[in-house]
Structures are given as C-alpha cells and as structure tokens.
Tab-separated table of C-alpha atoms in Angstrom:
chain	number	residue	atom	x	y	z
A	30	MET	CA	14.875	50.498	-61.045
A	31	GLN	CA	16.674	51.048	-57.777
A	32	THR	CA	13.616	51.239	-55.580
A	33	ILE	CA	12.682	47.441	-57.001
A	34	SER	CA	15.756	46.367	-56.375
A	35	ARG	CA	15.694	47.690	-52.589
A	36	VAL	CA	12.103	46.109	-52.407
A	37	LEU	CA	13.202	42.580	-53.746
A	38	ALA	CA	16.465	42.665	-51.669
A	39	ALA	CA	14.346	43.597	-48.649
A	40	GLY	CA	11.708	40.944	-49.227
A	41	ALA	CA	14.666	38.206	-49.579
A	42	LEU	CA	16.203	39.139	-46.579
A	43	GLY	CA	12.623	38.914	-44.882
A	44	VAL	CA	12.361	35.389	-46.608
A	45	VAL	CA	15.749	34.513	-45.027
A	46	THR	CA	15.199	35.925	-41.739
A	47	GLY	CA	11.611	34.063	-41.493
A	48	LEU	CA	13.533	30.799	-42.467
A	49	LEU	CA	16.319	31.243	-39.741
A	50	GLY	CA	13.706	32.240	-36.929
A	51	THR	CA	11.582	29.241	-38.227
A	52	SER	CA	14.571	27.197	-37.842
A	53	ALA	CA	15.563	28.536	-34.536
A	54	PHE	CA	11.995	28.001	-33.272
A	55	ALA	CA	12.209	24.530	-34.239
A	56	GLN	CA	15.270	23.992	-32.484
A	57	GLU	CA	14.230	25.845	-29.411
A	58	THR	CA	10.837	23.704	-29.421
A	59	ALA	CA	13.013	20.374	-29.660
A	60	ALA	CA	14.926	21.389	-26.597
A	61	ASN	CA	12.119	21.911	-24.694
A	62	TYR	CA	10.374	18.811	-25.670
A	63	PRO	CA	8.803	17.214	-24.336
A	64	ASN	CA	7.252	19.378	-21.735
A	65	ARG	CA	3.781	17.663	-21.256
A	66	PRO	CA	2.107	14.263	-21.991
A	67	ILE	CA	2.706	12.472	-25.244
A	68	ARG	CA	-0.166	10.666	-26.835
A	69	ILE	CA	0.314	7.361	-29.074
A	70	VAL	CA	-2.729	6.232	-30.858
A	71	VAL	CA	-3.419	2.689	-31.325
A	72	THR	CA	-5.559	1.881	-34.374
A	73	PHE	CA	-6.828	-1.611	-32.787
A	74	PRO	CA	-8.175	-2.857	-29.693
A	75	PRO	CA	-6.295	-3.608	-26.316
A	76	GLY	CA	-4.393	-6.793	-26.133
A	77	GLY	CA	-3.106	-7.193	-29.895
A	78	PRO	CA	0.368	-6.771	-31.100
A	79	THR	CA	0.056	-3.171	-31.781
A	80	ASP	CA	-1.356	-2.277	-28.473
A	81	ILE	CA	1.710	-4.361	-26.710
A	82	ILE	CA	4.226	-2.811	-28.923
A	83	ALA	CA	2.809	0.787	-28.335
A	84	ARG	CA	2.718	0.217	-24.164
A	85	ALA	CA	6.072	-1.488	-24.412
A	86	VAL	CA	7.840	1.337	-26.144
A	87	GLY	CA	5.618	4.077	-24.520
A	88	GLN	CA	6.775	2.978	-21.108
A	89	LYS	CA	10.487	3.461	-22.154
A	90	LEU	CA	9.897	6.770	-23.577
A	91	SER	CA	8.105	7.838	-20.319
A	92	ASP	CA	11.229	6.854	-18.401
A	93	ALA	CA	13.563	8.710	-20.702
A	94	PHE	CA	11.749	12.051	-21.131
A	95	GLY	CA	10.036	12.037	-17.676
A	96	GLN	CA	6.768	12.365	-19.060
A	97	ALA	CA	3.731	10.519	-19.046
A	98	VAL	CA	2.950	8.502	-22.452
A	99	VAL	CA	-0.549	7.610	-22.821
A	100	VAL	CA	-1.734	4.879	-25.252
A	101	ASP	CA	-5.203	5.762	-26.933
A	102	ASN	CA	-7.049	2.579	-28.432
A	103	ARG	CA	-9.090	3.919	-31.533
A	104	PRO	CA	-10.028	0.805	-33.309
A	105	GLY	CA	-12.588	0.660	-36.162
A	106	ALA	CA	-12.422	0.455	-39.859
A	107	GLY	CA	-9.591	-1.614	-40.388
A	108	GLY	CA	-7.551	0.984	-38.128
A	109	ASN	CA	-8.440	3.989	-40.628
A	110	ILE	CA	-10.592	5.768	-37.684
A	111	GLY	CA	-7.265	6.151	-35.655
A	112	THR	CA	-4.866	6.937	-38.412
A	113	ALA	CA	-7.223	9.617	-39.480
A	114	LEU	CA	-7.141	11.197	-36.196
A	115	VAL	CA	-3.658	11.463	-36.053
A	116	ALA	CA	-3.372	12.843	-39.688
A	117	LYS	CA	-5.579	16.048	-38.492
A	118	ALA	CA	-3.638	16.180	-34.860
A	119	PRO	CA	-1.138	19.323	-34.606
A	120	ALA	CA	2.437	18.684	-35.669
A	121	ASP	CA	3.869	18.954	-32.419
A	122	GLY	CA	5.111	15.502	-31.523
A	123	TYR	CA	2.347	15.276	-28.680
A	124	THR	CA	0.353	12.990	-30.948
A	125	LEU	CA	1.747	9.855	-32.566
A	126	VAL	CA	0.512	6.720	-34.048
A	127	LEU	CA	1.410	3.207	-34.191
A	128	SER	CA	0.251	2.107	-37.566
A	129	SER	CA	0.685	-0.869	-39.535
A	130	LEU	CA	-0.009	-2.968	-42.876
A	131	THR	CA	-3.570	-2.231	-43.236
A	132	PRO	CA	-4.253	1.305	-42.791
A	133	MET	CA	-1.213	2.286	-44.533
A	134	ALA	CA	-0.775	-0.253	-47.619
A	135	ILE	CA	-4.020	-1.612	-47.709
A	136	SER	CA	-6.612	0.266	-46.909
A	137	PRO	CA	-5.753	3.124	-49.916
A	138	TYR	CA	-6.687	0.668	-52.115
A	139	VAL	CA	-9.643	-1.126	-50.897
A	140	TYR	CA	-11.651	1.898	-49.834
A	141	SER	CA	-13.146	4.255	-52.456
A	142	LYS	CA	-12.685	7.376	-49.872
A	143	LEU	CA	-9.873	7.632	-47.410
A	144	PRO	CA	-9.657	10.393	-44.970
A	145	TYR	CA	-6.080	10.489	-44.802
A	146	ASP	CA	-3.087	9.886	-47.439
A	147	PRO	CA	-0.503	7.559	-46.007
A	148	ILE	CA	2.647	9.083	-47.639
A	149	LYS	CA	1.297	12.935	-47.175
A	150	ASP	CA	-0.161	13.353	-44.120
A	151	PHE	CA	2.432	11.634	-42.076
A	152	ALA	CA	5.965	12.003	-41.151
A	153	PRO	CA	7.758	8.493	-40.372
A	154	ILE	CA	9.645	7.862	-37.180
A	155	THR	CA	10.799	4.616	-36.985
A	156	PHE	CA	10.027	1.050	-38.069
A	157	ALA	CA	9.369	-1.081	-35.110
A	158	ALA	CA	8.495	-4.610	-35.813
A	159	THR	CA	7.361	-7.320	-37.950
A	160	SER	CA	5.027	-10.320	-37.172
A	161	TRP	CA	5.197	-12.863	-39.865
A	162	PHE	CA	2.442	-15.349	-40.882
A	163	PHE	CA	2.085	-19.228	-40.904
A	164	LEU	CA	0.168	-21.582	-43.449
A	165	VAL	CA	-1.853	-23.543	-41.339
A	166	VAL	CA	-4.284	-26.524	-42.505
A	167	THR	CA	-6.719	-28.531	-40.762
A	168	PRO	CA	-5.068	-31.622	-39.490
A	169	SER	CA	-7.469	-33.980	-41.400
A	170	LEU	CA	-6.522	-32.435	-44.612
A	171	PRO	CA	-4.396	-34.606	-46.889
A	172	ALA	CA	-1.476	-32.455	-47.334
A	173	THR	CA	1.540	-32.293	-45.403
A	174	SER	CA	3.629	-30.157	-47.332
A	175	VAL	CA	3.162	-26.764	-49.394
A	176	LYS	CA	3.744	-29.379	-52.487
A	177	GLU	CA	1.014	-31.360	-51.658
A	178	LEU	CA	-1.592	-28.669	-50.724
A	179	ILE	CA	-0.690	-26.904	-54.056
A	180	ALA	CA	-1.202	-30.331	-55.995
A	181	LEU	CA	-4.567	-30.794	-54.080
A	182	ALA	CA	-5.888	-27.531	-54.840
A	183	ARG	CA	-5.032	-27.720	-58.355
A	184	SER	CA	-6.999	-30.889	-58.508
A	185	LYS	CA	-10.038	-29.154	-56.672
A	186	PRO	CA	-10.050	-25.606	-58.362
A	187	GLY	CA	-12.211	-23.269	-55.956
A	188	GLN	CA	-13.149	-26.155	-53.390
A	189	LEU	CA	-10.675	-25.569	-50.537
A	190	THR	CA	-11.348	-22.815	-48.468
A	191	TYR	CA	-9.456	-20.249	-46.560
A	192	SER	CA	-10.333	-18.264	-43.463
A	193	SER	CA	-9.606	-14.942	-42.693
A	194	SER	CA	-10.338	-12.442	-39.703
A	195	GLY	CA	-12.405	-9.939	-42.504
A	196	ASN	CA	-12.289	-8.873	-45.800
A	197	ALA	CA	-9.242	-6.934	-46.951
A	198	THR	CA	-7.094	-8.136	-43.733
A	199	PRO	CA	-3.596	-9.223	-44.055
A	200	ALA	CA	-4.887	-12.659	-43.545
A	201	HIS	CA	-7.259	-12.394	-46.715
A	202	LEU	CA	-4.681	-10.574	-48.525
A	203	GLY	CA	-1.951	-13.428	-47.647
A	204	GLY	CA	-4.435	-15.840	-48.910
A	205	ALA	CA	-5.373	-14.000	-52.349
A	206	LEU	CA	-1.337	-13.660	-52.929
A	207	PHE	CA	-0.722	-17.227	-52.360
A	208	GLU	CA	-3.351	-17.986	-54.585
A	209	ARG	CA	-1.439	-15.933	-57.215
A	210	ALA	CA	1.779	-17.318	-56.284
A	211	ALA	CA	0.796	-21.073	-56.281
A	212	GLY	CA	-1.375	-20.612	-59.695
A	213	VAL	CA	-4.569	-22.082	-57.625
A	214	ARG	CA	-8.050	-21.030	-56.817
A	215	LEU	CA	-9.378	-20.863	-53.556
A	216	THR	CA	-12.570	-19.702	-51.812
A	217	HIS	CA	-12.265	-17.339	-49.079
A	218	VAL	CA	-14.334	-17.243	-46.137
A	219	PRO	CA	-14.180	-14.345	-43.924
A	220	TYR	CA	-14.984	-14.205	-40.053
A	221	LYS	CA	-15.212	-11.641	-37.699
A	222	GLY	CA	-11.989	-11.376	-36.290
A	223	ALA	CA	-9.239	-14.343	-35.639
A	224	GLY	CA	-11.372	-15.477	-32.373
A	225	LEU	CA	-13.517	-17.067	-34.963
A	226	SER	CA	-11.726	-17.632	-38.225
A	227	VAL	CA	-8.707	-19.721	-36.430
A	228	PRO	CA	-11.325	-22.177	-34.770
A	229	ALA	CA	-12.850	-22.673	-38.208
A	230	VAL	CA	-9.812	-24.172	-39.510
A	231	ILE	CA	-9.284	-26.361	-36.104
A	232	SER	CA	-12.747	-27.697	-36.862
A	233	GLY	CA	-12.364	-28.306	-40.538
A	234	GLU	CA	-15.058	-25.992	-41.435
A	235	VAL	CA	-12.551	-24.333	-43.661
A	236	GLN	CA	-9.401	-26.116	-44.846
A	237	MET	CA	-6.480	-23.525	-44.325
A	238	ALA	CA	-5.431	-20.068	-43.399
A	239	ILE	CA	-2.664	-17.820	-43.465
A	240	GLU	CA	-2.378	-16.060	-39.884
A	241	SER	CA	-0.389	-14.261	-37.457
A	242	PRO	CA	1.509	-16.084	-34.798
A	243	PRO	CA	-0.489	-15.207	-31.464
A	244	PRO	CA	-3.841	-17.252	-32.145
A	245	ILE	CA	-2.206	-20.156	-34.083
A	246	VAL	CA	1.113	-21.057	-32.367
A	247	PRO	CA	-0.360	-22.429	-29.368
A	248	GLN	CA	-3.063	-24.442	-31.703
A	249	VAL	CA	-0.199	-25.926	-33.713
A	250	LYS	CA	1.884	-27.103	-30.413
A	251	ALA	CA	-1.171	-28.456	-28.943
A	252	GLY	CA	-1.601	-30.527	-32.683
A	253	LYS	CA	-4.909	-28.855	-33.451
A	254	LEU	CA	-3.301	-27.409	-36.591
A	255	ARG	CA	-0.830	-28.415	-39.112
A	256	ALA	CA	1.635	-25.581	-40.078
A	257	LEU	CA	3.125	-26.170	-43.420
A	258	ALA	CA	5.104	-23.237	-43.798
A	259	ALA	CA	6.587	-19.908	-42.307
A	260	ALA	CA	5.744	-16.831	-44.507
A	261	ARG	CA	9.051	-15.001	-43.458
A	262	PRO	CA	12.385	-14.740	-44.646
A	263	ASP	CA	13.932	-17.150	-42.180
A	264	ARG	CA	12.538	-19.924	-39.941
A	265	SER	CA	10.907	-18.818	-36.932
A	266	PRO	CA	12.113	-19.225	-33.324
A	267	LEU	CA	8.486	-19.954	-32.189
A	268	LEU	CA	7.786	-23.221	-34.601
A	269	PRO	CA	11.577	-23.533	-35.923
A	270	ASP	CA	10.729	-27.074	-37.581
A	271	VAL	CA	8.353	-25.619	-39.636
A	272	PRO	CA	9.983	-24.497	-43.218
A	273	THR	CA	10.019	-21.471	-44.882
A	274	PHE	CA	7.794	-21.031	-47.984
A	275	THR	CA	11.209	-20.813	-49.988
A	276	GLU	CA	12.578	-24.100	-48.393
A	277	ALA	CA	9.000	-25.574	-49.319
A	278	GLY	CA	9.257	-24.942	-52.772
A	279	LEU	CA	7.809	-21.275	-53.045
A	280	PRO	CA	10.451	-19.023	-53.200
A	281	GLY	CA	10.358	-15.332	-52.017
A	282	PHE	CA	6.820	-15.725	-50.589
A	283	GLU	CA	6.576	-13.517	-47.436
A	284	VAL	CA	3.491	-12.361	-45.699
A	285	GLY	CA	2.915	-10.568	-42.463
A	286	SER	CA	1.950	-7.372	-40.760
A	287	TRP	CA	4.139	-4.750	-39.707
A	288	TYR	CA	3.989	-1.924	-37.109
A	289	GLY	CA	5.900	1.492	-37.204
A	290	PHE	CA	5.534	5.066	-35.412
A	291	HIS	CA	4.423	8.131	-37.206
A	292	THR	CA	3.647	11.738	-36.277
A	293	PRO	CA	1.611	14.084	-38.450
A	294	ALA	CA	3.151	15.710	-41.456
A	295	GLY	CA	5.148	19.019	-40.832
A	296	THR	CA	6.254	18.200	-37.269
A	297	PRO	CA	9.769	19.654	-36.642
A	298	GLN	CA	12.605	17.322	-37.602
A	299	PRO	CA	14.280	18.303	-34.199
A	300	ILE	CA	11.608	16.786	-32.624
A	301	ILE	CA	11.411	13.574	-35.021
A	302	ASP	CA	15.163	12.948	-34.631
A	303	LYS	CA	14.598	13.065	-30.665
A	304	LEU	CA	11.766	10.508	-31.026
A	305	HIS	CA	13.433	8.351	-33.272
A	306	ALA	CA	16.775	8.197	-30.958
A	307	GLU	CA	14.876	7.192	-27.859
A	308	MET	CA	12.306	5.024	-29.948
A	309	THR	CA	15.203	2.976	-31.485
A	310	ARG	CA	17.210	2.732	-28.165
A	311	ALA	CA	14.299	1.160	-26.571
A	312	LEU	CA	13.326	-1.299	-29.349
A	313	SER	CA	17.054	-2.295	-29.756
A	314	SER	CA	17.229	-3.451	-25.982
A	315	PRO	CA	17.435	-7.505	-24.980
A	316	GLU	CA	14.700	-7.028	-22.932
A	317	MET	CA	12.444	-5.523	-25.743
A	318	ARG	CA	13.273	-8.150	-28.317
A	319	GLU	CA	12.387	-10.783	-25.933
A	320	ARG	CA	9.133	-9.204	-24.901
A	321	LEU	CA	8.153	-9.008	-28.730
A	322	ARG	CA	9.466	-12.028	-29.747
A	323	ASN	CA	7.162	-14.021	-27.113
A	324	VAL	CA	3.969	-12.297	-28.911
A	325	GLY	CA	5.421	-13.415	-32.382
A	326	ALA	CA	6.770	-9.962	-33.425
A	327	ASP	CA	10.670	-9.233	-34.709
A	328	VAL	CA	12.137	-5.895	-33.833
A	329	VAL	CA	12.777	-4.020	-36.902
A	330	ALA	CA	14.306	-0.420	-35.777
A	331	SER	CA	15.469	1.579	-38.466
A	332	THR	CA	15.891	5.383	-39.821
A	333	PRO	CA	12.813	7.215	-40.774
A	334	ALA	CA	13.883	7.089	-44.679
A	335	ARG	CA	14.295	3.548	-44.552
A	336	TYR	CA	10.977	2.972	-43.229
A	337	MET	CA	9.182	5.169	-45.507
A	338	GLU	CA	10.848	3.354	-48.549
A	339	PHE	CA	9.488	0.214	-47.033
A	340	VAL	CA	5.866	1.556	-46.653
A	341	VAL	CA	6.084	2.724	-50.506
A	342	ALA	CA	7.276	-0.834	-51.519
A	343	GLU	CA	4.672	-2.443	-49.573
A	344	MET	CA	1.804	-0.313	-51.105
A	345	LYS	CA	2.993	-1.169	-54.410
A	346	LYS	CA	3.277	-4.691	-53.451
A	347	TRP	CA	-0.238	-4.982	-52.085
A	348	LYS	CA	-1.965	-2.520	-54.639
A	349	ALA	CA	-0.789	-5.148	-57.511
A	350	VAL	CA	-2.772	-8.129	-55.390
A	351	ILE	CA	-5.856	-5.764	-54.850
A	352	ASP	CA	-6.062	-4.831	-58.360
A	353	ALA	CA	-5.882	-8.175	-59.542
A	354	THR	CA	-8.165	-9.667	-57.373
A	355	GLY	CA	-10.652	-6.941	-57.420
A	356	ILE	CA	-11.248	-6.763	-53.459
A	357	LYS	CA	-12.901	-3.718	-51.974
A	358	VAL	CA	-14.604	-2.641	-49.231
A	359	GLU	CA	-17.565	-0.554	-48.909
C-alpha cells in the first residue's frame, strides 16, 4: 500500500514538474521571440484589403521586433488553401494567417470536406478590421430607395438579378440574406471576381449587388452606380449621404467582410500575448486607421477572447443563411 502511494506521489510530482517545465519553456521561448523572420499568410491575391492590412501590420511588427515579416499570398478555394497551410504549421508563432469571413465562417458550411477546423485548429490573436458592404443598383432601375427596391422585387418575383464575385462569396451570401430579410425572391448571377460582377451592374446586365467598398465607391461617386444603403451600423465616411439599412427601413441588416489574425492552436500563450500587444498597438495608430479607411476598412482591434466570440457568432449567423438557401460548393 505504501509502495503504491509512493509511486502515485512520485507520478504526481513528475506531472507537476513537467507542467512547471513546460510553463518555464513557454516563458523562455516568449522572451526570445522572435529571433527569426515571421510569415503572415494571406489567403487572397495581392492588392486586396486582406493583403493591404497584412502588409501594413507586418511592417509595424517588423519595426517593433527588429525581424523581417514576410507576407506570403496563398490564394485559392475561397481562402481555404492558405488557411489549411497555417493549420498544419508549427505552433511556434512564426507562421500566422490574416483570415477573413469566407474561410472561417462560410466555408465550413458550403464545402462537404474542409482540411481544417476554424475553431480547433487556430488560436485567435486579434480582430483587425471590417469592410462593410453597400447595396447598389444600376442607375436605370426605377428604385431610388430600399423601400422602392423591395416593392419592385415583390412585384416581380425572381425577375430582379443580383451579381456576386462568385458562389458562396460574401457578396453572394449578402444577397441571400437580403432576400430573407426583405421577404423577396431574386436571381443570383455569379461572376469570376468583383472585376466582372461590378461592371455587370453598371451596364445593366444585372440590376443590383451588395458589394465591398473598393470596387464600387468610385463608381457611385462617378454616377455609374446608385447606392441605396450601407450595410453597416452607422453611415460610412466614404459615402456619408447614403443611409444605413436601419435608416432605410430594414433594421439590423449588416453585411461585410472582416479580417483577423490567427496562429496555429497550441502556440504558447506568452507568444500570443506578445503578438497581440504589438498588433493592437499598430492597428490603433492614427496612421493605420487612416490608411485602412481609404480602402473601406474600419479598424477593430480586440482581445483574443472577444475576437473568438465574434467568429463563433458569425459562424452561427451564416450557417442559418446557408442552411435556408442550400448554397453549396462542390
């Protein structure tokens, strides 16, 4: 009996010693971090909001840490390729991902198989920014407000069309959410990117779109598109004369893409804390806020826990839309 007790006690001491050793190792690792270049994987091509945010924050991290921060663009499959790459990377803080709405909260419900789990495979670092969308229509459409558009759509079920930059993209899901919220039936016309979908609205090939600011704001200002509402909580500084959906009679309707930094699950907490401190400092600077505002993004730095709560809420929101519409990607 005494022998068993001694063995158990020795085992317990070994576990405690191991835990203390692990904690000490994590602290030591964080103290030396980073001692080599950091890679930020961007899941979309160069030039878009994700790429711009990653490069802007990456430069600030490089200045703060005295180490190179390399942006690695890995586009494809709606952001799934780059996201899966980071999920399988070592949990050491040297491979990060600037993820977004599609791979984290849409892909899990539109793909039958996904090579990562957005919750289990990642540790959140911070929310970075949101890019709220606008509802725009072709100028020839006889609707100058959201109420008029809804009335027109109800009078012609399925006849009004909306474009998107592809199946299961935020623009597609935004249109589907509008159908549910407004009680209308529209026809979705997918294109290969916003570079084709926005001109289709301008020409009148399709009647409307719910799209991100960069491709549409210049066209609205030029009079080539008519903006009916901003799908955000408040008016946009980019188009301050455009009412929100709440002001336009559709309370609480909000659609936009969002961006946040993650590291592989299992990364030592002291390293996450170090990254979080520098990233939020960078994002909160007036220079960064102005830079991102110019591309239609609003800075939303946050704690890792608050960011995770947001991701979970977004997953629930878009799962309901996807389940109701049956949207899938083969």
